[in-house]
Amino acid sequence: MGNPALRAVPREEVPLDVAYRVERFLSLEARVLDEERYADWLALLTEDVSYRMPIPRNTKRKNRPGTTSLGGDGLIYDETLPTLRQRALREDTGLVWLNDPPTHHVRLITNVETFVGDAPSTYDVRSKFMLFRARRDRDRVSHVGWREDILRETSAGLRIAARTVYLPERVITDKNLNTFF
Amino acid sequence: MSKFDYSDLVNAKDALQTRSIFWDPAIYQEELKQIFNRCWLFLAHESQIPEPGDFIRTYMGEDDVIVVRGQDKKVRAFLNACMHRGNKVCQAEWGQTKAFTCSYHGWSYDTSGRLAAVPLEKDIYDNLDRSRFGLAPVARVENYKGLIFGTFAKEGPSLAEYLGDVSWYLDVLLEASPGGLELIGTPYRVEVPGNWKLPVENAIGDGYHVTWAHAGAMRVVGTLATGRSEQVLGIGAENSGVDLSGAIEINVPPHTVLSSLDGRSGYALYDHPEKVLEYVEQNRPDVIKRLGELRGRSLYGSETHIGIFPNLQVIQGLNFLRIIHPRGPGAFEVWTFAMVDKNMPAAVKEVIEKNVRATFGPAGLLEGDDGDFTEAITHSASGYATRQLKGWLGMGQGRRVPWDGPGEASPGLVNELCQRSFYEQWQRTMSAASVLDILPPKAATATELAAEPVREVVNG
């Protein structure tokens, strides 16, 4: 098995107003994160949110799996609301020295495609991102990838019910990935 | 004559290390030759390549190496370089194959390294002697209870001799369960701008930094705010004090061990340790039967960090195996594998894999905190005045504590014994003219032992 398989892209597009709301929502979310407003960000997630980042693998396209202990569900993030809250709490302790002086984040979200989701009142949203991080005198890191989100309509508005982040970097060349994509 | 004055670069008596050893490109080139080309280096665990044709790629120093189980089931290792022009013959990081074929001209090698096929051979060569062009083998490949190591040195200590007394500690992991150890999942790979020695000695010995450098994470891991994570180190809440009794750091040259010795705190950083602790207690009577009281009660289940010189860390409790590959003097690549007992129930393996991800994966709550200081210690030494400075690892120097296992022990996990030992071994290996001299002399090791009688050493 090579890269984790993408789910098939659904066919049914949403009405224009929904597509517009979804794009606005993703831009808002990116800004909230850039502004380090983690409590506000957590409020944009559903209670049952799933947040995952699989690891891309450099194995042959036709690799035979065999009985090696390697492989399986290689994940960098495999989070639920409590563990995302734990990560946010860590950032807010004031004791994370590597973010003081702060790490500056800029999130660009683009190529947003919104489809009707499998479950009622959900949308299957595909997007591309660039996450730029700048810190200290000249630390500059850009991470580019794509995301598959399930957004759910709730009484409070759109909420993220699931996110899978695809970061196509086998070797992470960043001192940490303690951030939200 | 050595190229460098190693007695000055590492001053063992005063526990000083000159900062240039982290920065100087010439010293780094010498490390590749004296250390990485001569020491036994960890290659793979046999669970990763169980069947004929299974291979993984790894590095020995900066040398790209293929480790493969041949059709005869024997494990061999080769430089990943076509013997025609030098292109890599394998770009995949693991898999199962019958052959490694170069993408340049199509020369193809079988899993025992023989040159098996050359395109157009009969038309373009007159009696090509293919036996001259097998892949360049790693000189020796040996297996210690599932851990496969290799060395480029044709002569010198065997793997068993090289491991020496540290195998007594390794056995706690390798023999705790009849099925032995297994490395699972997809290894994490992260490249960090710092010298390779810094993450090595940090992981094998630096208990001091944990509650300070990782202060933010320590507040939120180990079931929120119960303080269990600090207790592992004997450090009181908010760095209020430290209790050095109980836990120890041990010098088993050329390797090191630290352990909490309480038989359970290895899992203290877990948010949900219950299933693992239950498994440990279920197994303990068996482990005591197999390995004796001392190892079964004090080491099994403890947070134990075993440092195998130069660049392997086997960490029980947090339960990961880690290799630090050098990438030039100013960068290293960390490989982190979740480590479990093969016979563990799947649910227990899952708890461990999740915890490795949450703590020391690329996005781990603790992992990211160390990057800044490894970078600063390394790269600030580009300043001429700065690299004349020396780092100091004098903590706990001269303090001894009786210990019935092999090696010389010093009290507490907030201690710098293991780090001192690492730099002394670095100095010894760098200055050894012959590979026969890379290990500490037996007699010297014996005199360093505590005055306690040395107990029986079981080396399986």
XYZ file of C-alpha atoms in Angstrom:
641
model
C 0.000 0.000 0.000
C 1.322 3.415 -0.918
C -0.265 6.654 0.142
C -3.408 6.382 2.259
C -6.341 6.136 -0.140
C -8.501 9.151 -0.625
C -12.188 8.651 -0.315
C -14.002 8.836 -3.625
C -15.166 12.316 -4.501
C -18.961 12.551 -4.319
C -20.798 13.879 -7.349
C -23.641 15.915 -6.019
C -22.689 19.550 -5.592
C -24.410 21.838 -3.121
C -26.405 24.976 -3.972
C -24.400 28.154 -4.479
C -25.397 29.706 -1.137
C -24.184 26.635 0.761
C -20.919 26.626 -1.141
C -20.480 30.273 -0.242
C -21.213 29.653 3.461
C -18.720 26.775 3.540
C -15.965 28.903 2.013
C -16.693 31.704 4.487
C -16.633 29.186 7.333
C -13.248 27.746 6.343
C -11.785 31.250 6.024
C -13.136 32.176 9.445
C -11.702 28.999 10.948
C -8.271 29.701 9.427
C -8.298 33.225 10.820
C -9.340 32.060 14.302
C -6.367 29.679 14.311
C -3.954 32.294 12.946
C -5.053 34.505 15.840
C -4.347 31.672 18.349
C -7.971 31.739 19.577
C -7.989 28.059 20.476
C -11.120 28.104 22.631
C -13.022 29.724 19.779
C -11.620 27.136 17.381
C -12.679 24.224 19.596
C -16.201 25.675 19.530
C -16.238 25.167 15.753
C -15.900 21.388 16.201
C -18.648 18.892 16.983
C -18.498 16.868 20.217
C -17.795 13.712 18.214
C -15.172 15.280 15.962
C -12.463 13.093 14.484
C -9.199 14.716 13.404
C -6.592 12.605 11.647
C -3.400 12.936 9.682
C -2.124 9.797 7.942
C 1.549 9.352 7.068
C 2.385 9.093 3.380
C 4.603 6.106 2.635
C 7.345 5.620 0.143
C 6.516 2.043 -0.707
C 6.152 0.683 -4.228
C 2.821 1.184 -5.930
C 2.395 -2.580 -6.182
C 3.979 -3.503 -2.884
C 2.892 -6.860 -1.483
C 1.879 -6.360 2.147
C 3.352 -9.646 3.423
C 3.494 -10.171 7.199
C 5.775 -7.296 8.177
C 4.919 -5.535 11.427
C 5.296 -2.228 9.585
C 2.437 -0.258 8.098
C -1.029 -0.389 9.568
C -2.738 2.868 10.323
C 0.235 5.163 10.389
C -1.070 8.425 11.798
C 0.554 11.608 13.040
C -2.706 12.951 14.453
C -5.551 10.728 15.623
C -7.538 13.098 17.754
C -10.897 13.478 19.410
C -12.315 16.571 21.068
C -10.668 15.803 24.458
C -7.196 15.351 22.945
C -7.575 18.447 20.758
C -8.571 20.301 23.900
C -5.444 18.915 25.592
C -3.301 20.287 22.766
C -5.014 23.662 22.965
C -4.581 23.727 26.755
C -0.862 23.094 26.341
C -0.577 26.075 24.002
C -2.385 28.227 26.558
C -0.310 27.231 29.617
C 2.170 30.023 28.931
C 4.891 27.407 29.491
C 5.563 26.455 25.869
C 8.881 28.230 25.494
C 9.194 27.553 21.784
C 6.168 29.752 21.170
C 7.490 32.646 23.203
C 8.325 34.841 21.316
C 5.305 33.579 19.385
C 5.270 31.454 16.266
C 3.408 33.348 13.570
C 0.980 31.348 11.474
C -0.652 32.162 8.158
C -3.160 29.709 6.756
C -4.240 29.888 3.118
C -7.272 27.767 2.225
C -8.100 27.302 -1.433
C -9.570 24.945 -4.090
C -12.646 24.496 -1.897
C -15.112 21.962 -3.319
C -18.330 21.290 -1.448
C -20.478 18.222 -2.065
C -23.568 16.769 -0.459
C -22.424 14.487 2.363
C -23.437 10.872 2.994
C -25.193 11.638 6.278
C -28.121 14.066 6.410
C -27.234 17.734 6.986
C -23.565 17.156 6.210
C -21.246 18.371 3.495
C -18.194 16.598 2.161
C -15.680 19.400 1.658
C -12.320 19.107 -0.070
C -9.764 21.890 0.175
C -6.067 22.618 -0.286
C -4.044 24.469 2.297
C -0.772 26.184 2.828
C 0.275 26.652 6.430
C 3.151 29.099 6.762
C 4.995 29.272 10.067
C 7.562 31.892 10.963
C 9.420 32.115 14.230
C 12.602 33.376 15.806
C 15.022 35.254 13.540
C 14.603 33.224 10.403
C 12.709 29.980 10.963
C 10.385 29.689 7.967
C 8.395 26.548 7.263
C 5.567 26.016 4.792
C 3.390 22.954 4.838
C 1.222 22.344 1.784
C -1.436 19.685 1.524
C -5.094 18.939 1.238
C -7.981 18.191 3.558
C -11.158 16.176 3.535
C -13.716 17.614 5.926
C -17.178 16.599 6.944
C -19.067 19.736 7.945
C -22.373 19.394 9.742
C -25.282 21.847 9.890
C -26.148 22.442 13.549
C -28.492 24.862 15.264
C -25.413 27.005 15.979
C -24.301 26.950 12.340
C -21.707 24.917 10.462
C -19.405 22.723 12.574
C -16.488 20.420 11.711
C -17.427 16.787 12.371
C -14.380 15.185 10.769
C -11.132 16.279 9.225
C -8.449 14.253 7.516
C -5.302 16.203 6.731
C -3.034 14.906 3.989
C 0.460 16.280 4.380
C 2.563 14.729 1.611
C 5.891 14.911 3.473
C 7.434 11.579 4.463
C 10.160 13.237 6.498
C 8.778 16.161 8.459
C 11.266 19.009 8.185
C 9.890 21.103 10.999
C 10.915 21.107 14.646
C 7.380 20.341 15.646
C 3.923 19.962 14.218
C 2.262 21.346 17.310
C -0.294 23.287 15.345
C -3.709 22.781 13.830
C -4.139 22.266 10.094
C 48.100 10.268 16.105
C 44.581 11.507 16.374
C 43.594 14.416 14.180
C 42.076 16.236 17.129
C 42.934 16.670 20.782
C 40.154 14.534 22.167
C 41.326 14.919 25.753
C 40.565 18.613 25.397
C 37.374 18.266 23.328
C 35.928 16.024 26.029
C 37.406 16.532 29.479
C 36.103 13.543 31.417
C 37.525 14.568 34.768
C 35.790 17.939 34.783
C 32.798 16.725 32.695
C 33.331 19.398 30.019
C 32.619 19.175 26.288
C 33.977 21.758 23.881
C 31.148 23.200 21.799
C 32.976 22.639 18.502
C 32.201 18.895 18.670
C 28.628 19.790 17.721
C 29.542 22.111 14.884
C 32.940 21.393 13.313
C 32.503 19.767 9.862
C 35.943 18.135 10.121
C 35.075 16.480 13.419
C 31.817 15.310 11.895
C 33.620 13.660 8.966
C 35.852 11.915 11.494
C 32.752 10.706 13.380
C 31.402 9.082 10.216
C 34.681 7.183 9.904
C 35.592 6.409 13.511
C 32.103 5.849 14.951
C 29.564 5.082 12.248
C 31.938 3.026 10.126
C 33.112 0.876 13.068
C 30.455 0.541 15.771
C 27.587 -1.913 15.697
C 24.561 0.051 14.475
C 20.929 -0.945 14.804
C 19.446 -1.927 11.445
C 16.030 -3.470 12.006
C 13.924 -5.720 14.149
C 13.227 -9.123 12.660
C 9.460 -8.527 12.970
C 9.867 -5.956 10.213
C 11.262 -8.434 7.708
C 9.783 -11.829 8.630
C 9.534 -13.405 5.148
C 12.050 -14.089 2.368
C 12.230 -11.021 0.144
C 11.156 -8.603 2.911
C 13.400 -5.576 3.071
C 13.700 -2.211 4.716
C 15.985 0.700 3.981
C 17.857 2.449 6.733
C 21.017 4.470 7.291
C 24.334 3.644 8.879
C 25.711 7.092 9.499
C 24.928 8.749 6.185
C 25.256 5.496 4.238
C 21.995 4.348 2.657
C 21.595 0.662 3.472
C 19.181 -2.086 2.413
C 18.432 -4.783 4.979
C 16.862 -7.820 3.344
C 15.872 -11.361 4.216
C 17.114 -13.593 1.433
C 15.326 -16.565 -0.096
C 17.502 -18.648 2.268
C 15.904 -16.676 5.174
C 19.252 -15.179 6.092
C 19.295 -11.432 6.823
C 21.916 -9.443 4.934
C 22.609 -5.759 4.523
C 24.066 -3.900 1.554
C 24.987 -0.396 0.556
C 22.157 0.931 -1.560
C 24.379 1.606 -4.546
C 24.470 0.019 -7.978
C 27.939 -1.389 -8.631
C 27.834 -0.107 -12.220
C 27.597 3.661 -11.678
C 26.337 4.134 -8.143
C 22.666 5.007 -8.447
C 20.382 3.693 -5.681
C 18.910 0.303 -6.466
C 15.998 0.803 -4.089
C 13.907 3.907 -3.427
C 11.094 2.267 -1.448
C 11.418 2.401 2.310
C 10.204 -1.129 2.835
C 8.449 -3.923 0.993
C 8.780 -7.395 -0.396
C 10.741 -8.057 -3.545
C 12.642 -10.651 -5.549
C 15.124 -8.151 -6.904
C 16.552 -4.665 -6.541
C 16.761 -3.076 -9.956
C 18.673 0.079 -10.716
C 16.593 2.721 -12.466
C 19.586 3.965 -14.501
C 20.544 1.031 -16.763
C 18.501 -1.786 -15.267
C 21.167 -3.826 -13.507
C 19.293 -6.117 -11.184
C 20.409 -7.750 -7.928
C 18.790 -10.662 -6.112
C 17.981 -10.640 -2.387
C 21.374 -12.105 -1.514
C 23.055 -9.170 -3.260
C 24.268 -11.057 -6.348
C 24.160 -9.266 -9.685
C 21.487 -11.403 -11.344
C 20.725 -9.639 -14.600
C 22.296 -7.033 -16.867
C 20.269 -5.734 -19.826
C 21.795 -6.618 -23.230
C 24.587 -8.397 -21.388
C 25.609 -10.825 -24.150
C 25.737 -8.151 -26.849
C 27.637 -5.454 -25.024
C 30.070 -7.282 -22.754
C 32.578 -10.009 -23.462
C 32.270 -12.553 -20.671
C 31.088 -10.140 -17.986
C 32.058 -11.586 -14.616
C 28.891 -10.739 -12.705
C 30.330 -12.153 -9.472
C 32.621 -9.101 -9.305
C 29.656 -6.757 -9.149
C 27.499 -7.942 -6.261
C 26.103 -5.239 -3.968
C 28.670 -4.095 -1.388
C 27.786 -5.932 1.814
C 27.764 -4.547 5.334
C 30.716 -6.531 6.741
C 28.878 -8.219 9.598
C 25.191 -8.545 10.426
C 24.199 -10.168 13.713
C 20.974 -10.640 15.610
C 20.487 -10.240 19.348
C 17.107 -11.752 20.272
C 15.391 -10.083 17.331
C 17.390 -6.852 17.214
C 19.447 -6.872 14.029
C 22.671 -4.867 14.045
C 25.349 -4.361 11.433
C 28.877 -3.050 11.319
C 31.184 -2.060 8.492
C 34.132 -3.317 10.555
C 35.379 -6.704 9.378
C 37.236 -7.167 12.652
C 36.570 -6.098 16.193
C 34.104 -7.076 18.865
C 31.221 -9.392 18.081
C 27.727 -7.989 18.659
C 27.481 -9.858 21.975
C 30.823 -8.410 23.068
C 29.821 -4.949 21.907
C 26.529 -5.029 23.815
C 28.238 -6.480 26.869
C 26.380 -6.037 30.129
C 23.649 -3.855 28.630
C 22.090 -7.043 27.263
C 21.100 -7.873 30.866
C 18.856 -4.793 30.696
C 17.755 -5.275 27.097
C 16.506 -8.738 28.035
C 13.810 -7.148 30.193
C 12.246 -5.963 26.945
C 13.312 -8.807 24.712
C 12.329 -11.637 27.043
C 9.469 -10.182 29.078
C 7.070 -11.978 26.800
C 7.695 -15.348 25.147
C 6.858 -13.844 21.741
C 9.509 -11.176 22.142
C 9.388 -7.646 20.908
C 7.799 -6.154 17.825
C 8.027 -2.733 16.183
C 4.666 -1.667 14.791
C 3.102 0.990 12.619
C 4.749 3.415 10.268
C 7.898 4.888 11.804
C 7.879 8.615 12.399
C 10.616 10.521 10.624
C 11.486 14.093 11.515
C 14.511 16.140 10.498
C 15.754 18.686 13.011
C 18.552 21.267 12.636
C 20.972 20.163 15.356
C 23.916 17.858 15.934
C 23.082 14.149 16.293
C 24.760 13.745 19.691
C 22.394 16.147 21.416
C 19.121 14.241 20.959
C 20.936 10.998 21.803
C 22.227 12.085 25.203
C 19.038 14.005 25.891
C 16.954 10.833 25.535
C 19.295 8.517 27.404
C 20.127 10.726 30.335
C 18.592 14.142 30.733
C 15.922 13.857 33.412
C 16.694 17.407 34.478
C 15.079 19.091 31.461
C 11.825 17.193 31.493
C 9.736 19.260 33.860
C 11.217 22.537 32.636
C 11.630 22.220 28.857
C 8.376 20.282 28.622
C 6.585 22.299 31.301
C 3.585 23.046 29.091
C 3.135 19.415 28.114
C 3.698 18.150 31.656
C 0.716 20.212 32.756
C -1.598 18.411 30.377
C -0.321 14.814 30.042
C -0.569 11.877 32.408
C -4.208 12.337 33.327
C -4.522 16.037 33.753
C -3.069 17.707 36.817
C -2.582 14.571 38.902
C 1.144 15.234 38.997
C 1.934 11.613 38.146
C 4.219 12.580 35.303
C 6.411 14.645 37.612
C 6.515 11.865 40.199
C 8.263 9.598 37.705
C 11.323 11.783 37.966
C 10.934 12.373 41.678
C 10.347 16.037 40.919
C 7.716 17.804 43.005
C 4.952 19.870 41.410
C 6.190 23.113 39.804
C 9.842 22.041 40.249
C 9.452 22.448 44.011
C 12.037 19.836 44.874
C 13.497 16.530 43.820
C 13.660 13.163 45.511
C 16.672 11.267 44.203
C 15.955 8.037 46.060
C 14.685 4.998 44.220
C 15.547 5.703 40.618
C 19.072 5.385 39.201
C 21.280 6.125 36.236
C 23.675 3.323 35.342
C 26.913 3.322 33.412
C 27.424 0.030 31.559
C 30.108 1.216 29.183
C 29.932 1.739 26.281
C 26.187 1.942 26.946
C 23.865 3.477 29.525
C 20.628 2.770 31.361
C 18.358 4.876 33.501
C 15.371 3.476 35.309
C 12.672 4.569 37.737
C 12.943 1.062 39.333
C 9.399 1.201 40.721
C 8.032 -1.358 38.299
C 5.110 0.736 37.065
C 5.812 4.392 36.399
C 6.824 3.730 32.798
C 3.232 4.275 31.925
C 2.672 7.382 34.035
C 2.634 9.749 31.077
C -0.248 7.864 29.522
C -3.672 9.420 29.671
C -5.234 5.972 29.933
C -2.625 3.590 31.374
C -5.085 1.060 32.867
C -4.936 -1.619 30.165
C -1.147 -1.518 29.992
C -0.716 -1.665 33.763
C -3.096 -4.613 33.918
C -1.070 -6.403 31.249
C 2.182 -5.690 33.100
C 0.864 -7.079 36.394
C -0.559 -10.159 34.681
C 2.849 -10.878 33.197
C 4.989 -9.959 36.159
C 5.042 -13.385 37.885
C 6.168 -14.906 34.607
C 8.852 -12.274 34.116
C 10.115 -12.846 37.666
C 10.291 -16.550 36.953
C 12.202 -15.987 33.744
C 14.466 -13.070 34.665
C 14.598 -13.119 38.453
C 13.315 -10.845 41.219
C 15.465 -7.795 40.530
C 14.534 -7.466 36.898
C 10.971 -8.727 37.324
C 10.104 -6.326 40.134
C 12.386 -3.313 39.689
C 12.948 -2.993 35.959
C 9.913 -4.570 34.319
C 7.202 -1.894 33.968
C 9.523 0.942 34.963
C 10.427 3.918 32.850
C 13.756 2.623 31.563
C 15.880 4.294 28.906
C 18.585 2.130 27.390
C 21.153 3.940 25.300
C 23.110 1.761 22.885
C 26.126 3.676 21.651
C 26.120 5.520 19.363
C 22.593 6.281 18.218
C 19.957 3.794 19.412
C 17.580 4.408 22.289
C 15.308 1.661 23.566
C 12.759 3.220 25.849
C 10.483 1.098 27.997
C 7.406 2.770 29.412
C 6.950 5.407 26.776
C 7.640 2.267 24.734
C 9.397 3.447 21.659
C 12.594 2.619 19.916
C 14.415 5.529 18.410
C 17.329 5.941 16.039
C 19.088 9.241 15.492
C 20.605 9.368 12.011
C 23.202 12.099 11.439
C 22.612 14.419 8.469
C 25.734 16.499 8.348
C 27.105 18.138 11.499
C 24.124 20.467 11.780
C 21.099 18.201 11.291
C 19.744 14.832 12.281
C 16.803 12.652 11.388
C 14.843 11.006 14.178
C 13.149 7.666 13.510
C 10.616 6.650 16.127
C 9.009 3.200 16.229
C 6.242 2.120 18.606
C 7.512 -0.938 20.488
C 5.229 -3.635 21.896
C 5.312 -7.257 23.017
C 4.321 -9.400 20.091
C 1.912 -11.332 22.312
C 0.173 -8.297 23.761
C -3.577 -8.107 23.207
C -4.375 -5.762 20.296
C -6.119 -3.336 22.653
C -2.948 -2.916 24.733
C -0.825 -2.430 21.616
C -3.258 0.262 20.534
C -2.907 2.150 23.836
C 0.874 2.128 23.444
C 0.825 3.166 19.791
C -1.555 6.014 20.609
C 0.656 7.161 23.455
C 3.800 7.150 21.336
C 1.929 9.251 18.767
C 0.593 11.669 21.389
C 3.913 12.183 23.191
C 6.816 11.660 20.784
C 5.334 11.533 17.283
C 6.056 14.515 14.968
C 3.078 16.289 16.537
C 3.701 14.798 19.985
C 2.989 16.961 22.990
C 6.585 16.626 24.208
C 8.504 15.995 21.002
C 8.530 19.528 19.642
C 9.948 21.225 22.710
C 13.536 20.038 22.236
C 14.186 21.423 18.739
C 15.103 24.941 19.775
C 17.892 24.050 22.137
C 19.472 21.363 19.982
C 19.557 23.954 17.207
C 20.979 26.691 19.415
C 23.672 24.512 20.992
C 24.751 23.368 17.523
C 24.440 26.424 15.346
C 25.393 29.175 17.780
C 28.801 27.504 17.663
C 29.283 28.999 14.202
C 30.512 31.958 16.248
C 34.222 31.521 16.856
C 34.091 32.754 20.445
C 31.035 30.631 21.200
C 32.619 27.418 20.053
C 35.517 27.897 22.437
C 32.960 27.537 25.241
C 32.404 24.247 26.971
C 29.229 22.558 28.055
C 29.211 21.062 31.542
C 27.661 17.769 32.692
C 28.890 17.597 36.265
C 25.633 16.696 37.978
C 25.864 13.691 40.288
C 29.553 13.219 39.527
C 31.128 11.000 42.171
C 27.781 10.027 43.706
C 27.360 6.274 43.919
C 24.508 4.109 44.993
C 24.598 0.345 45.606
C 22.983 -1.604 42.807
C 22.828 -5.343 42.356
C 22.684 -5.291 38.566
C 25.654 -4.838 36.242
C 27.251 -1.423 35.899
C 28.006 1.531 38.095
C 24.937 3.330 39.473
C 24.322 6.893 40.570
C 21.171 8.070 42.345
C 18.145 9.704 40.738
C 16.955 10.393 37.210
C 17.985 14.007 37.597
C 21.627 13.159 37.136
C 24.108 13.457 34.274
C 25.911 10.141 34.627
C 24.547 8.661 31.380
C 25.402 11.797 29.413
C 28.954 11.849 30.800
C 29.307 8.202 29.916
C 28.127 8.906 26.360
C 30.800 11.575 25.803
C 33.490 9.398 27.350
C 32.578 6.650 24.917
C 32.539 9.193 22.100
C 36.045 10.225 23.072
C 37.201 6.605 23.329
C 35.804 5.634 19.927
C 37.052 8.752 18.185
C 40.584 8.350 19.478
C 40.833 4.558 19.095
C 43.329 3.873 16.315
C 42.099 0.300 15.984
C 38.571 -1.064 16.012
C 39.879 -3.497 18.612
C 40.101 -0.567 21.032
C 36.638 0.973 20.717
C 35.368 -0.755 23.853
C 36.467 0.249 27.330
C 39.103 -2.098 28.722
C 37.508 -4.788 30.894
C 39.739 -4.014 33.857
C 38.816 -0.337 33.850
C 35.134 -1.207 33.822
C 35.578 -3.457 36.813
C 37.337 -0.817 38.912
C 34.525 1.648 38.218
C 31.988 -0.734 39.689
C 30.516 0.106 43.056
C 32.074 -1.607 46.051
C 29.085 -3.950 46.146
C 29.693 -7.533 45.017
C 28.941 -7.936 41.327
C 25.956 -10.154 40.845
C 25.668 -12.903 38.313
C 25.278 -11.526 34.816
C 22.844 -13.420 32.664
C 23.490 -12.774 29.042
C 21.259 -15.310 27.302
